[in-house]
CSV table of C-alpha atoms in Angstrom, one decimal:
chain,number,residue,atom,x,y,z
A,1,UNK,CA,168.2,55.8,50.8
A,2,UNK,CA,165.9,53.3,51.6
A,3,UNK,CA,166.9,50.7,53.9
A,4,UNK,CA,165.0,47.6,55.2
A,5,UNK,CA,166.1,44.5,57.3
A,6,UNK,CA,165.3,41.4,56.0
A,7,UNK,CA,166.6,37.2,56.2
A,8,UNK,CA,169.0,36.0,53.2
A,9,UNK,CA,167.0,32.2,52.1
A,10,UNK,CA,169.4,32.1,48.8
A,11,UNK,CA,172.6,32.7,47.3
A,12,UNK,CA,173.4,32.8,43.8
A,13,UNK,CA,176.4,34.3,41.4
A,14,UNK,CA,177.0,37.4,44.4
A,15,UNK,CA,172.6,37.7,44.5
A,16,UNK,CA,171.4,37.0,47.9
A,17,UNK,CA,167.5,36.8,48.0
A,18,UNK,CA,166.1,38.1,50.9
A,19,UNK,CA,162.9,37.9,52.3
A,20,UNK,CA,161.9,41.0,54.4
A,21,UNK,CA,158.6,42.2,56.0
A,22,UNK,CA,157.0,44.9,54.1
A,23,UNK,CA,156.3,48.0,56.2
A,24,UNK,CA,154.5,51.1,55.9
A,25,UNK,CA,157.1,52.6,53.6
A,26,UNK,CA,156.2,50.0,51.0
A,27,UNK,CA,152.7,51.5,51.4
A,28,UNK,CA,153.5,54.6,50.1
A,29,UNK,CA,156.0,53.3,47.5
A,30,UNK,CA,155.6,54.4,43.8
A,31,UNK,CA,156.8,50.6,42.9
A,32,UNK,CA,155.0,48.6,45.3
A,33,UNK,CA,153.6,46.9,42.1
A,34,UNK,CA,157.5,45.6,41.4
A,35,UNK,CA,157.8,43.4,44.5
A,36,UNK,CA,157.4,40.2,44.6
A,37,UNK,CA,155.3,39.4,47.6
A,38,UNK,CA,155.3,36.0,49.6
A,39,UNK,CA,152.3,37.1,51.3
A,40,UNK,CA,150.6,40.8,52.8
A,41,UNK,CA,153.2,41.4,55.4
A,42,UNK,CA,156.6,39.5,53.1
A,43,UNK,CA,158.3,40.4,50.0
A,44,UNK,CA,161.2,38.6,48.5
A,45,UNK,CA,163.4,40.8,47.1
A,46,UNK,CA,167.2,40.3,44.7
A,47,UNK,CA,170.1,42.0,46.4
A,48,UNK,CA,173.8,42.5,45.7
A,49,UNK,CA,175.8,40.6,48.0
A,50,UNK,CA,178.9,42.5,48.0
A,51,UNK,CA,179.5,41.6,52.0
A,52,UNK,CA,179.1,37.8,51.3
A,53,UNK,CA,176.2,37.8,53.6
A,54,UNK,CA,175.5,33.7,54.5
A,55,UNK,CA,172.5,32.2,53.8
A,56,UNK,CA,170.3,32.5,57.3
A,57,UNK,CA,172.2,36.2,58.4
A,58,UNK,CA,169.9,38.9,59.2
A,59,UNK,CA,170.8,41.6,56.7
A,60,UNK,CA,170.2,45.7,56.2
A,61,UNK,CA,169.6,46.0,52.6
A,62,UNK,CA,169.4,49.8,50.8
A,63,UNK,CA,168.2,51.1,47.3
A,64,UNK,CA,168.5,54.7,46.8
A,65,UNK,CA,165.7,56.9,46.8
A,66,UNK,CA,166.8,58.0,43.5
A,67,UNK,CA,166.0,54.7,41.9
A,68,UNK,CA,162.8,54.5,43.4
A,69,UNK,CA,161.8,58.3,42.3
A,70,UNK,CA,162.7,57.1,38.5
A,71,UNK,CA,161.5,54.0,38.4
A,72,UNK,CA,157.6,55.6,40.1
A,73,UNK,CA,158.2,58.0,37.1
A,74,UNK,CA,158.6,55.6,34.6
A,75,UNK,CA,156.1,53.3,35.7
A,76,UNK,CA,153.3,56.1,36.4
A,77,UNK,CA,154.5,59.7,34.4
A,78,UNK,CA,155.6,58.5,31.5
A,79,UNK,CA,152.6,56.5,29.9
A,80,UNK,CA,150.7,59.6,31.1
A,81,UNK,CA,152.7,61.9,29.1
A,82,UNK,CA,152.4,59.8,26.4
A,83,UNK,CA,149.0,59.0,26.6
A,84,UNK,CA,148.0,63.2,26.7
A,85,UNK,CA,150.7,63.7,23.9
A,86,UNK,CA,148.8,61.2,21.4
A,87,UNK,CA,145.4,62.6,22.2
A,88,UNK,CA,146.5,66.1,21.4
A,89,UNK,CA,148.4,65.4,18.5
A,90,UNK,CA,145.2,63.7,17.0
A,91,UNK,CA,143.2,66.5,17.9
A,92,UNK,CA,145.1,69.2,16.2
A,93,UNK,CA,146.4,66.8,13.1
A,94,UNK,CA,143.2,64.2,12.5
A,95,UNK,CA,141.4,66.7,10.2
A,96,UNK,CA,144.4,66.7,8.2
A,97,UNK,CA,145.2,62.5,8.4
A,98,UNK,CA,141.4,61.2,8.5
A,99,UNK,CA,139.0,63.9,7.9
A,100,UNK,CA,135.8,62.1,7.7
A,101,UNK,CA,136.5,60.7,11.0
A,102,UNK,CA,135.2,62.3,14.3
A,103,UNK,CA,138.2,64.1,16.0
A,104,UNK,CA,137.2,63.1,19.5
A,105,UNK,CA,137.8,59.0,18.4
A,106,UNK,CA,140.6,59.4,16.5
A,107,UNK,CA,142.2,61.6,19.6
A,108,UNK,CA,141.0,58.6,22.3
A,109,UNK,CA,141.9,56.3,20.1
A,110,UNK,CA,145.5,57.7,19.3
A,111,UNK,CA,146.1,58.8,23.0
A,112,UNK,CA,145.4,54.8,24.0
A,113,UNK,CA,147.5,53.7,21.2
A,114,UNK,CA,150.5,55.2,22.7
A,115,UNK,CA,150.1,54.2,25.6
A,116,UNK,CA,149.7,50.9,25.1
A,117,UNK,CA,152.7,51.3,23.3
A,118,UNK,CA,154.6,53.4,26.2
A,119,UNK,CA,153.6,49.8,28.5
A,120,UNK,CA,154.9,47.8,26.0
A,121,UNK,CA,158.3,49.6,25.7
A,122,UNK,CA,158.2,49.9,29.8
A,123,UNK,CA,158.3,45.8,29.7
A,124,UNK,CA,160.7,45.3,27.3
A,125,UNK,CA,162.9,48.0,29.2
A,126,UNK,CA,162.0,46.8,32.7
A,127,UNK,CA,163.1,42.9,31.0
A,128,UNK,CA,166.4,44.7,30.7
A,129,UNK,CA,167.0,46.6,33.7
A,130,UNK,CA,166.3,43.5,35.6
A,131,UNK,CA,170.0,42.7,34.5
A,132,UNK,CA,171.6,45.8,35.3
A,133,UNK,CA,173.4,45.8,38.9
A,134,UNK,CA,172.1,49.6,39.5
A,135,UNK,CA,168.7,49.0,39.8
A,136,UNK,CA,169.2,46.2,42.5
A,137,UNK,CA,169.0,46.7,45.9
A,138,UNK,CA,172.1,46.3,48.0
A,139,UNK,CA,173.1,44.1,51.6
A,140,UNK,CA,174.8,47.1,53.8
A,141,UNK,CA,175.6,44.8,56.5
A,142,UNK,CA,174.8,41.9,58.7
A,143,UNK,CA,172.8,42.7,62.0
């Protein structure tokens, strides 16, 4: 798990928003990219409140490592996947589809396709999970 300590500013339907000071784990995080930052050293960040944690309490919040290690896959492995699975797909069918067309465009330009594709799908998706309680983080206790 993954735990950082950070200030509750808001409360809202058992959310807490808390603002905590990124450190140099969020360096090395595969999700950095997800946080919404205040400024270089503070991120705000959606928690379950399932302490009721008052605005103003210093809190531990946690999100398993588990999360993180999917959601740094899906943000970074899948469109790569995808993207080497389109170009080698055209390369071995594009003869076949288009073949007055050079194989090396049609590959490039099938590989980029899909991933476009894979980052549109990743929005939609992340759109959803935004809604799901087991991708939040969580308050463990007050300090």
């Amino acid at each position: 798990m993954i735990e950082e300590e950070g200030i509750v500013l808001e409360l809202k339907d058992g959310i807490a928003i808390v603002k905590a000071q990124r450190t140099t784990s969020c360096d090395k995080c595969a999700t950095k990219s997800v946080c919404h930052g205040v400024s270089e050293t503070d991120m705000v960040v959606e928690a379950l409140n399932p302490i009721n944690a008052k605005v103003g309490d210093r809190v531990h919040i946690s999100i398993g490592a588990g999360t993180v290690i999917k959601a740094g896959a899906l943000v970074y492995l899948f469109p790569l996947v995808a993207f080497i699975f389109g170009a080698v797909m055209a390369q071995a069918y594009s003869e076949r589809i288009v073949p007055d067309w050079n194989k090396d465009f049609v590959s490039a330009g099938a590989g980029l396709a899909l991933l476009i594709l894979t980052y549109a799908a990743l929005s939609f998706y992340g759109n959803a999970a935004r809604t799901r309680k087991n991708y939040m983080p969580i308050i463990l206790r007050v300090v």
